Coordinates of C-alpha atoms in Angstrom, one line a residue:
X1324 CA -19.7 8.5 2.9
X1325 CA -16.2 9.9 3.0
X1326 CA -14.3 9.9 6.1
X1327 CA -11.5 12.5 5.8
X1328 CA -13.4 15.7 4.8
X1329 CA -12.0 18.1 7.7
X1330 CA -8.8 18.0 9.0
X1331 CA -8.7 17.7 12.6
X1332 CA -4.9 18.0 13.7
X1333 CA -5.9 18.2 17.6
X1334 CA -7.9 16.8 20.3
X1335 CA -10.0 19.4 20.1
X1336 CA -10.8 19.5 16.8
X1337 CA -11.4 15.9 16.6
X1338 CA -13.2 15.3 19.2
X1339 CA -14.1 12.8 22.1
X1340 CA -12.6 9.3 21.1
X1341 CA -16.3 8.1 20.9
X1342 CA -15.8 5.1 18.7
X1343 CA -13.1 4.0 20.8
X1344 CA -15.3 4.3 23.9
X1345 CA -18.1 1.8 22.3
X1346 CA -15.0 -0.3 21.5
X1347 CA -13.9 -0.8 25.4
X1348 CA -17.7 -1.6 26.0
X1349 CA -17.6 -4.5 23.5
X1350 CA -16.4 -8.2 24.0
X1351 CA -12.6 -8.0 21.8
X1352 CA -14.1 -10.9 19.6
X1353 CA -17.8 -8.7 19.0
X1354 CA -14.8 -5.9 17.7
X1355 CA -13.4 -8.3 15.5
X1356 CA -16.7 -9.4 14.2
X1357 CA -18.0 -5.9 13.4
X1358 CA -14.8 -5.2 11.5
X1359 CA -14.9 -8.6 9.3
X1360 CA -18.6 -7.8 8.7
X1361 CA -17.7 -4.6 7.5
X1362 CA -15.7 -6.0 4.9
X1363 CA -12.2 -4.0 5.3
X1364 CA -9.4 -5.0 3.4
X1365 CA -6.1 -3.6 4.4
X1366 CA -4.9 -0.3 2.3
X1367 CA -0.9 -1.3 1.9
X1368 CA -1.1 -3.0 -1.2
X1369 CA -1.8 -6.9 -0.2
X1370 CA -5.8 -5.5 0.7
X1371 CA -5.6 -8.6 3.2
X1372 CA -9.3 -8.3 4.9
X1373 CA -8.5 -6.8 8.3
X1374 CA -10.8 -8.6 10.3
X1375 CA -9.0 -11.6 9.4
X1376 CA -6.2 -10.8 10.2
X1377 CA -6.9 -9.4 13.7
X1378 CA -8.8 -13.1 14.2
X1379 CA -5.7 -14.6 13.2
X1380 CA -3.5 -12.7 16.1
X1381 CA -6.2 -12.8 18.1
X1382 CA -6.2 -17.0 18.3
X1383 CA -2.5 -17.0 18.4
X1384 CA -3.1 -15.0 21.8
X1385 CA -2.0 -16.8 24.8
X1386 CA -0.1 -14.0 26.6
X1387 CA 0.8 -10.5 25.4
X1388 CA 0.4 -9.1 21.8
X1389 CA 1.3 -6.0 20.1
X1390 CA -0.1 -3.6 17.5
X1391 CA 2.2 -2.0 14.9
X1392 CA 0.6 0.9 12.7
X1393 CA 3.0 0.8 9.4
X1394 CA 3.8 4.3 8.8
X1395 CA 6.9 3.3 6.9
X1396 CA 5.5 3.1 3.1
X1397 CA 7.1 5.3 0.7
X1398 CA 6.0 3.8 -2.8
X1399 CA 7.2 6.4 -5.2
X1400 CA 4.1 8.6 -6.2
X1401 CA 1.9 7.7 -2.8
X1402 CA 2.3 10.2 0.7
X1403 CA -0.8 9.3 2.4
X1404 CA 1.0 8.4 5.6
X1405 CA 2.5 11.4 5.0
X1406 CA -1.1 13.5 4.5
X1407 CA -3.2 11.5 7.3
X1408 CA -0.9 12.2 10.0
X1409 CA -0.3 15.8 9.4
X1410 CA -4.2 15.8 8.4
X1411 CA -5.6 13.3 10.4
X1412 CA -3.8 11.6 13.2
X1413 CA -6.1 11.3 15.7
X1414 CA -8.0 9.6 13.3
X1415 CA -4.8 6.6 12.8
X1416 CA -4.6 6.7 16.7
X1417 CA -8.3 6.4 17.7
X1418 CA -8.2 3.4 15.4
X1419 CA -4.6 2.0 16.6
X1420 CA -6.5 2.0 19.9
X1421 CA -9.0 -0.1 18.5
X1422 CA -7.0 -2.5 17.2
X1423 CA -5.6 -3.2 20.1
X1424 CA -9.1 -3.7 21.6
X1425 CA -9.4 -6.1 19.1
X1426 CA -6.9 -8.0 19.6
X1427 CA -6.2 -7.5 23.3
X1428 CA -2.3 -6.1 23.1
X1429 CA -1.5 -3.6 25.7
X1430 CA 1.2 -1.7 23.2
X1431 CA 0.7 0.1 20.1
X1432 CA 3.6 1.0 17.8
X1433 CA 3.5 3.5 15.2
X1434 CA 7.0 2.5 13.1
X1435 CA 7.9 4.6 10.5
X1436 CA 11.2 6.0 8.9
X1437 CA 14.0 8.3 10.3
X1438 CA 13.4 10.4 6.9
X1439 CA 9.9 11.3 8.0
X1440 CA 9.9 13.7 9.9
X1441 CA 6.9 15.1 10.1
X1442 CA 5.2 11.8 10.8
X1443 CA 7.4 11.8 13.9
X1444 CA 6.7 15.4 15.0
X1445 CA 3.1 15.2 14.4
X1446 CA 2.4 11.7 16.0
X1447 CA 4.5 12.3 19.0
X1448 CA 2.4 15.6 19.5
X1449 CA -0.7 13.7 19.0
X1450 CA 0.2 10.9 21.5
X1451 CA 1.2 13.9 24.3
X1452 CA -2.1 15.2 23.7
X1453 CA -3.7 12.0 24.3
X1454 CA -1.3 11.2 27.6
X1455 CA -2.0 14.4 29.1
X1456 CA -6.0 14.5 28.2
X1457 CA -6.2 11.4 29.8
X1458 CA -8.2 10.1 26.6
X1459 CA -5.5 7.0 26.0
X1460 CA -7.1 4.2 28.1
X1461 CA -5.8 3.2 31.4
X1462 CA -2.9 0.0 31.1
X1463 CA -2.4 1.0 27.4
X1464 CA 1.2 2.1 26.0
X1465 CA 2.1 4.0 22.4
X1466 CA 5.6 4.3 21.2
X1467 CA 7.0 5.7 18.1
X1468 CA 9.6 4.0 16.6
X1469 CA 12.0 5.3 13.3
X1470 CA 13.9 3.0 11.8
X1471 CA 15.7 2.8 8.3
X1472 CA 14.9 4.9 5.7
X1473 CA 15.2 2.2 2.8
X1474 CA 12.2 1.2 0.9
X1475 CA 11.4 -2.1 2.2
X1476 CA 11.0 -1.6 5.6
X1477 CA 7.7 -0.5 4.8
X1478 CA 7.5 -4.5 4.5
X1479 CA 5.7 -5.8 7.3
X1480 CA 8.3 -8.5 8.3
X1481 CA 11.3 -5.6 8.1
X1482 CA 9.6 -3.4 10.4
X1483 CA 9.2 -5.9 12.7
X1484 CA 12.7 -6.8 12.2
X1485 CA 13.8 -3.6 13.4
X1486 CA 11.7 -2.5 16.3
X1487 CA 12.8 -6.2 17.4
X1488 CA 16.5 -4.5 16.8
X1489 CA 17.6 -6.9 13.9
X1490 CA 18.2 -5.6 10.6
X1491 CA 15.0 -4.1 8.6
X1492 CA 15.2 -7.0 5.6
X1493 CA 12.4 -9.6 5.3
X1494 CA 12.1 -12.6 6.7
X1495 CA 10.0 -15.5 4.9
X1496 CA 6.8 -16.4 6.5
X1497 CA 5.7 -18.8 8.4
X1498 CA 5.9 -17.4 11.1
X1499 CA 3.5 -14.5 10.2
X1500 CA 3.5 -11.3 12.3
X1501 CA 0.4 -12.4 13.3
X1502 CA 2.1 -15.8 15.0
X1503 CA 5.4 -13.9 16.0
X1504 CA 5.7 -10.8 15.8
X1505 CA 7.3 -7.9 17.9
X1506 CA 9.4 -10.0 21.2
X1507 CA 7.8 -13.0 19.0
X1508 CA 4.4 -12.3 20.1
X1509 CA 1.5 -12.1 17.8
X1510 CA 1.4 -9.1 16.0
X1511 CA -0.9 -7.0 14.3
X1512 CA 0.7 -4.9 11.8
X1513 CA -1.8 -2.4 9.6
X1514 CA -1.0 0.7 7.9
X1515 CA -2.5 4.1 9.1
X1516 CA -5.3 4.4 6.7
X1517 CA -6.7 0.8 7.5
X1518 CA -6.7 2.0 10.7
X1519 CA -7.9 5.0 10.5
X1520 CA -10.8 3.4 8.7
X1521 CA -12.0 1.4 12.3
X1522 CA -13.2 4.5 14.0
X1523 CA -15.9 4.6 11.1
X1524 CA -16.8 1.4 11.4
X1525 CA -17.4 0.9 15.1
X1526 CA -19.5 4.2 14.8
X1527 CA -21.8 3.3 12.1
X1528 CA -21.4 -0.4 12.6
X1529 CA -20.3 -2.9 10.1
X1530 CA -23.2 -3.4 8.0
X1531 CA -23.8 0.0 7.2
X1532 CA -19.9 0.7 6.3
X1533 CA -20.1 -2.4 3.8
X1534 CA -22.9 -0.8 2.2
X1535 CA -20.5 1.3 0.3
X1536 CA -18.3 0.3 -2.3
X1537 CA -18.3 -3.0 -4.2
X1538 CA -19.0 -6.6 -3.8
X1539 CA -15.3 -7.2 -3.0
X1540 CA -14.1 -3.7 -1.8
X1541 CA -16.0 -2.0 0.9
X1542 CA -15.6 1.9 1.5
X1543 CA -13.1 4.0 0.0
X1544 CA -9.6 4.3 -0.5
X1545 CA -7.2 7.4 -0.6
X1546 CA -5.8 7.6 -3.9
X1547 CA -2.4 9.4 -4.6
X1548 CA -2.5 10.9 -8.5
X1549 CA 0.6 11.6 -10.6
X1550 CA 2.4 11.7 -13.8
X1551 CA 1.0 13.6 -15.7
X1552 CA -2.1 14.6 -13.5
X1553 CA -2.5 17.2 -11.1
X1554 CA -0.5 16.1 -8.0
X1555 CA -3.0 15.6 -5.3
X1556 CA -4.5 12.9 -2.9
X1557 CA -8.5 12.1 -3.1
X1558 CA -10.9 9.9 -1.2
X1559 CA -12.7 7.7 -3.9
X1560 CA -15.6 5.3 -2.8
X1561 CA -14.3 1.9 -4.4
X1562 CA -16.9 1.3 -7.6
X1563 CA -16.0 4.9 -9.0
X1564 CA -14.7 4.7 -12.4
X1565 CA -10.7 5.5 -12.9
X1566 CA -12.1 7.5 -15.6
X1567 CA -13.6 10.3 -13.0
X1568 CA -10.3 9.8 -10.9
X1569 CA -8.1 11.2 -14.5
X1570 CA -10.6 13.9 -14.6
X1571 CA -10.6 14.9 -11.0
X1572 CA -7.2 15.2 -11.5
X1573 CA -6.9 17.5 -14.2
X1574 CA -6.9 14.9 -17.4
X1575 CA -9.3 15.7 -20.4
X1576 CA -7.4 13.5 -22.8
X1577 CA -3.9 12.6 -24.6
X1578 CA -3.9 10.0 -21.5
X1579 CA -2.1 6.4 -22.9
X1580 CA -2.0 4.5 -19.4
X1581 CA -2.3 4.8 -15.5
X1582 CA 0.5 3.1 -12.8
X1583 CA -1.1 2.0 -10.1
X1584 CA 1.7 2.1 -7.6
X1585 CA 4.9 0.9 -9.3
X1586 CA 3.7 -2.6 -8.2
X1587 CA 0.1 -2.5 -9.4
X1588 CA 0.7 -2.5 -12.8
X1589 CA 0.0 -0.6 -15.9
X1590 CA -3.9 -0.2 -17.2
X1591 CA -4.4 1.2 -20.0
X1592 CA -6.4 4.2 -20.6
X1593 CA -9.1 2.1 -22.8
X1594 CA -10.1 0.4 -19.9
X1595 CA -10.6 4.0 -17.6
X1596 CA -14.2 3.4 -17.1
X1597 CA -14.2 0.0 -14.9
X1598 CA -14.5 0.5 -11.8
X1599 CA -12.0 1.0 -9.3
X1600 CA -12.2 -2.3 -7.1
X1601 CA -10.2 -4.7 -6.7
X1602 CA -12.2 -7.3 -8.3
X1603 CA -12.6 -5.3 -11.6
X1604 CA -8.7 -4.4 -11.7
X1605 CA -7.7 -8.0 -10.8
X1606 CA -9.1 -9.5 -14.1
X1607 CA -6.3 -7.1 -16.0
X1608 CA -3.8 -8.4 -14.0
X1609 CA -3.6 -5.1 -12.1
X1610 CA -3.5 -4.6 -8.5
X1611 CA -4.2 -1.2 -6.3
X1612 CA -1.2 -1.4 -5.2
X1613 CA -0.7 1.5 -1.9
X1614 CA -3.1 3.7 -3.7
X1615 CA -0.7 5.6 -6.0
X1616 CA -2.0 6.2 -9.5
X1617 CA 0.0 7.3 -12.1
X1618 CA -0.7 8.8 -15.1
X1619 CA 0.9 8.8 -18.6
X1620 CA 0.4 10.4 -22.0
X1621 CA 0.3 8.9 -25.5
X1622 CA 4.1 10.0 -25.9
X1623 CA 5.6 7.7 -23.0
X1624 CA 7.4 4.8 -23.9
X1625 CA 6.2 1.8 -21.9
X1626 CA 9.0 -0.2 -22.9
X1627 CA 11.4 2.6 -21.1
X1628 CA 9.6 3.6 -18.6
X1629 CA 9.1 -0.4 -17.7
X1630 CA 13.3 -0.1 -17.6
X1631 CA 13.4 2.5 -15.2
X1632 CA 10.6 1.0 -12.6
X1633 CA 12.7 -2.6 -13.3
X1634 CA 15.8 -0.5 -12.2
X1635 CA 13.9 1.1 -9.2
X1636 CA 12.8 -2.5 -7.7
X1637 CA 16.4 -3.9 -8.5
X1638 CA 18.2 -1.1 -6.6
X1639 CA 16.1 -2.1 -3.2
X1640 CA 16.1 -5.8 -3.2
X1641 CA 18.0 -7.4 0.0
X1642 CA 19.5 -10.0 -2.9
X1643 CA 18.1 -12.9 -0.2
X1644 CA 16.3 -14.5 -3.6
X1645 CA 17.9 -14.7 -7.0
X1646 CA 14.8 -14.6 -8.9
X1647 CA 14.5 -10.6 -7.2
X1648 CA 18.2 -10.0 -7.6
X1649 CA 19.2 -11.5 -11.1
X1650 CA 15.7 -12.2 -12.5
X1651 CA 14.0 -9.1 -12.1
X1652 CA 16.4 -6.9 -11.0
X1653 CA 19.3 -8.4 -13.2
X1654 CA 18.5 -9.8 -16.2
X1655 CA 15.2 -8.4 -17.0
X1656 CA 16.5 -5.1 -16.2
X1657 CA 19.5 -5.3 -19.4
X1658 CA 16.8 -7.3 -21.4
X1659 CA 14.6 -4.1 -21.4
X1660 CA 17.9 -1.9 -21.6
X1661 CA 18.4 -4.1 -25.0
X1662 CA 14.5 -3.6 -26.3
X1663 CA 15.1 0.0 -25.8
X1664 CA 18.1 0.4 -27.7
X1665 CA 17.0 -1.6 -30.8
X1666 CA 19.0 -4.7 -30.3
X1667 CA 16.5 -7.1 -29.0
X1668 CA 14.5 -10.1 -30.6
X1669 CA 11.6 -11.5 -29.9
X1670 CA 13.4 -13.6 -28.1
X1671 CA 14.0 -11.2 -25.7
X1672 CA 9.7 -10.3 -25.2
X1673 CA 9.6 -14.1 -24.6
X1674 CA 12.3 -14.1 -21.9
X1675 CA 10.6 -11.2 -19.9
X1676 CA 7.6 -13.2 -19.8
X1677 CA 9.3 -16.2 -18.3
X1678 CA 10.9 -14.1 -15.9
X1679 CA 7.8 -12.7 -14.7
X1680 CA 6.6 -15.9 -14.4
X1681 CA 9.5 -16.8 -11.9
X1682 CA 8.9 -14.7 -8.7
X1683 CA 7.2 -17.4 -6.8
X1684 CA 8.7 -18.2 -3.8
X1685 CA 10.6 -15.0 -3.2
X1686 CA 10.4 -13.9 0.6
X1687 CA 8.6 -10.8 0.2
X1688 CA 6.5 -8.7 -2.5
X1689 CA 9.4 -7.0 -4.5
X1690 CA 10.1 -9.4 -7.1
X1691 CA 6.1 -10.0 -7.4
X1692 CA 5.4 -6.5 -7.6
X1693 CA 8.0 -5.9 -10.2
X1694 CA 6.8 -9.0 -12.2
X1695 CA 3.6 -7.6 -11.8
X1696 CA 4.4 -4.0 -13.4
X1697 CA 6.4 -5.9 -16.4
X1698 CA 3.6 -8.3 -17.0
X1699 CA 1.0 -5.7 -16.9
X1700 CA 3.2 -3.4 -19.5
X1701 CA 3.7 -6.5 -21.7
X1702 CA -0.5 -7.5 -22.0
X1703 CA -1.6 -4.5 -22.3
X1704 CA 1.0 -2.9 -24.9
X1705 CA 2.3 -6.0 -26.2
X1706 CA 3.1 -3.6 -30.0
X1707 CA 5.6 -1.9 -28.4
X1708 CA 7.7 -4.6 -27.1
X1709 CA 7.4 -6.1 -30.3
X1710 CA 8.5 -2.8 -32.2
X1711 CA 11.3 -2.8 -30.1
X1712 CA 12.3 -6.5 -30.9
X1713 CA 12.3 -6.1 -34.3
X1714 CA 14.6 -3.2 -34.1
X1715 CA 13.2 0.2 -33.4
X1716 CA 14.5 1.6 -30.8
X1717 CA 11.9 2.8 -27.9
X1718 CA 10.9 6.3 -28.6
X1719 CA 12.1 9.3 -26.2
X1720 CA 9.1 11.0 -24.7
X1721 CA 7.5 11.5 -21.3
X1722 CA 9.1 9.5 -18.5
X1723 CA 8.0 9.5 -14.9
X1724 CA 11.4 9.7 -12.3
X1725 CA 9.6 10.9 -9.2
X1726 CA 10.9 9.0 -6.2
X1727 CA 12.6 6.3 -8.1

């Protein structure tokens, strides 16, 4: 069952906040029990099972606790913020309201950045439309909040950071958000299509909901395509093959690899009919990343177009942990800028492997994520690295810039 079909952009349209309704009848903890039975997993990239992670704030609770929707992401090749709320947000609001059912806060923030615009426009209508239909429950508060419009403070401990009014960097956990969070409360901080997800779920129940999908991955997930597919964002039921994803998106062949997100990794296009899941992508050391999925053809350079997502991470790290700053973003960075020229070794393929190997630690996802991409480009097309080491430089061909 998919759940953004129709766009509903008002009230109206939408409709009664029904779900949330049977939400306010229920016991918080019966809330958090139908959304861990449902098997949610958080859409941001760490896929964190949701009901979890409300328990967590939820026991942490002795006093006042907040729910942040994450509207901050901006992974190059992924706007689904971006799409559900100019599409959808009274979908993301119905479920921020849940949430903080859930978990018994009395404030919901939805943080994004300064750059989006039309987040902030189309929420802040949203909300009015709410306040003045009376629909937002009595003793409950929404705020929008726009911060930085760097990449990481789409990272959960940035944007708490900076609605807290310190700068949006991360901070290394413990504490979680979920322990102290916003005013050092415990925080619940989801992204809008997790949370848009939780209307769904209390409507059908959680039994039903987990009847879709996988073993491991229940529902759907909105997937961003690029590269060289048709730019476009679809719902796919988790368990559909990547294969029917390519060809939704326009690809009938000449297709060497697929990005998923720059911190996903690389998969190559052999492996296009497993199953999108996270248990099937895990065992090629890929992740799902945010969603984005970016395609290739058979005249990209991995080995250069691993050098320009290297550079990408490098520019945004914080420099807070040296193995982000002068492993990752440093030295692996004129490692690869060596491969590609023809003036590596194989000494030099070796080194990138140690490096990915040397990420843990680091306060937040950056340095894993780029580790992730390089070691991901490295098992998968481990020929051309080795070309490249033995002198050959990488070959000009397709690269993918967007957003990076």
């Amino acid at each position: 069952m998919k759940l953004f079909t129709k766009p509903a952009t008002t009230l109206a349209e939408y409709g009664a906040f029904a779900s949330l309704g049977r939400a306010l009848a229920m016991k918080p903890n019966d809330v958090v029990n139908e959304i861990s039975l449902s098997g949610l997993r958080g859409k941001g990239g760490a896929a964190f099972p949701t009901g979890k992670k409300m328990s967590f704030v939820a026991a942490a609770s002795a006093g006042e606790t907040f729910v942040v929707c994450n509207a901050s992401a901006s992974d190059p090749g992924n706007c689904k913020d971006d799409w559900l709320a100019s599409n959808h947000p009274f979908a993301v609001l119905e479920g921020l309201l849940i949430a903080c059912r859930a978990v018994g806060a009395r404030t919901g923030v939805i943080a994004t950045k300064r750059s989006k615009t039309a987040i902030i426009t189309t929420m802040t209508g949203a909300v009015g439309q709410l306040e003045k239909s009376g629909a937002l429950p009595k003793g409950i508060t929404l705020e929008i909040k726009a911060g930085p419009s760097h990449y990481l403070t789409g990272e959960e401990t940035s944007l708490v950071n900076f609605i807290n009014g310190k700068p949006a960097i991360p901070s290394r956990r413990p504490p979680y958000p979920a322990q102290s969070g916003v005013h050092g409360m415990p925080t619940l901080v989801n992204n809008c299509e997790t949370l848009a997800n939780l209307p769904s779920i209390i409507a059908r129940g959680g039994a039903e909901y987990a009847k879709t999908g996988t073993l491991e991955s229940k529902g759907s997930m909105l997937i961003c395509t690029a590269g060289m597919a048709e730019k476009k964002i679809v719902e796919v039921e988790f368990g559909t093959p990547l294969a029917a994803v390519a060809a939704d998106a326009g690809i009938t062949g000449g297709c060497k690899a697929c990005l998923m997100s720059p911190a996903g990794g690389f998969l190559p296009a052999s492996l296009f009919n497993e199953p999108l899941c996270h248990e099937a992508f895990a065992r090629y050391g890929v992740g799902l990343g945010s969603g984005g999925a970016i395609f290739f053809p058979e005249d990209c350079s991995i080995v250069r177009q691993a050098l320009l997502l290297a550079k990408f991470f490098g520019k945004w790290s914080c420099r807070q942990c040296p193995a982000c700053c002068d492993g990752m973003g440093g030295e692996a960075v004129a490692t690869l800028e060596k491969l590609c020229a023809g003036n590596g070794n194989p000494q030099d393929v070796k080194r990138l492997d140690e490096l990915c190997s040397a990420t843990e630690g680091t306060i937040c996802g950056l340095a894993p994520g780029a580790a992730r991409m390089l070691a991901t480009a490295l098992r998968h097309f481990p020929q051309e690295f080795e070309e490249c080491a033995a002198g050959k430089p990488a070959p000009q061909g397709f690269l993918w810039a967007e957003g990076l």
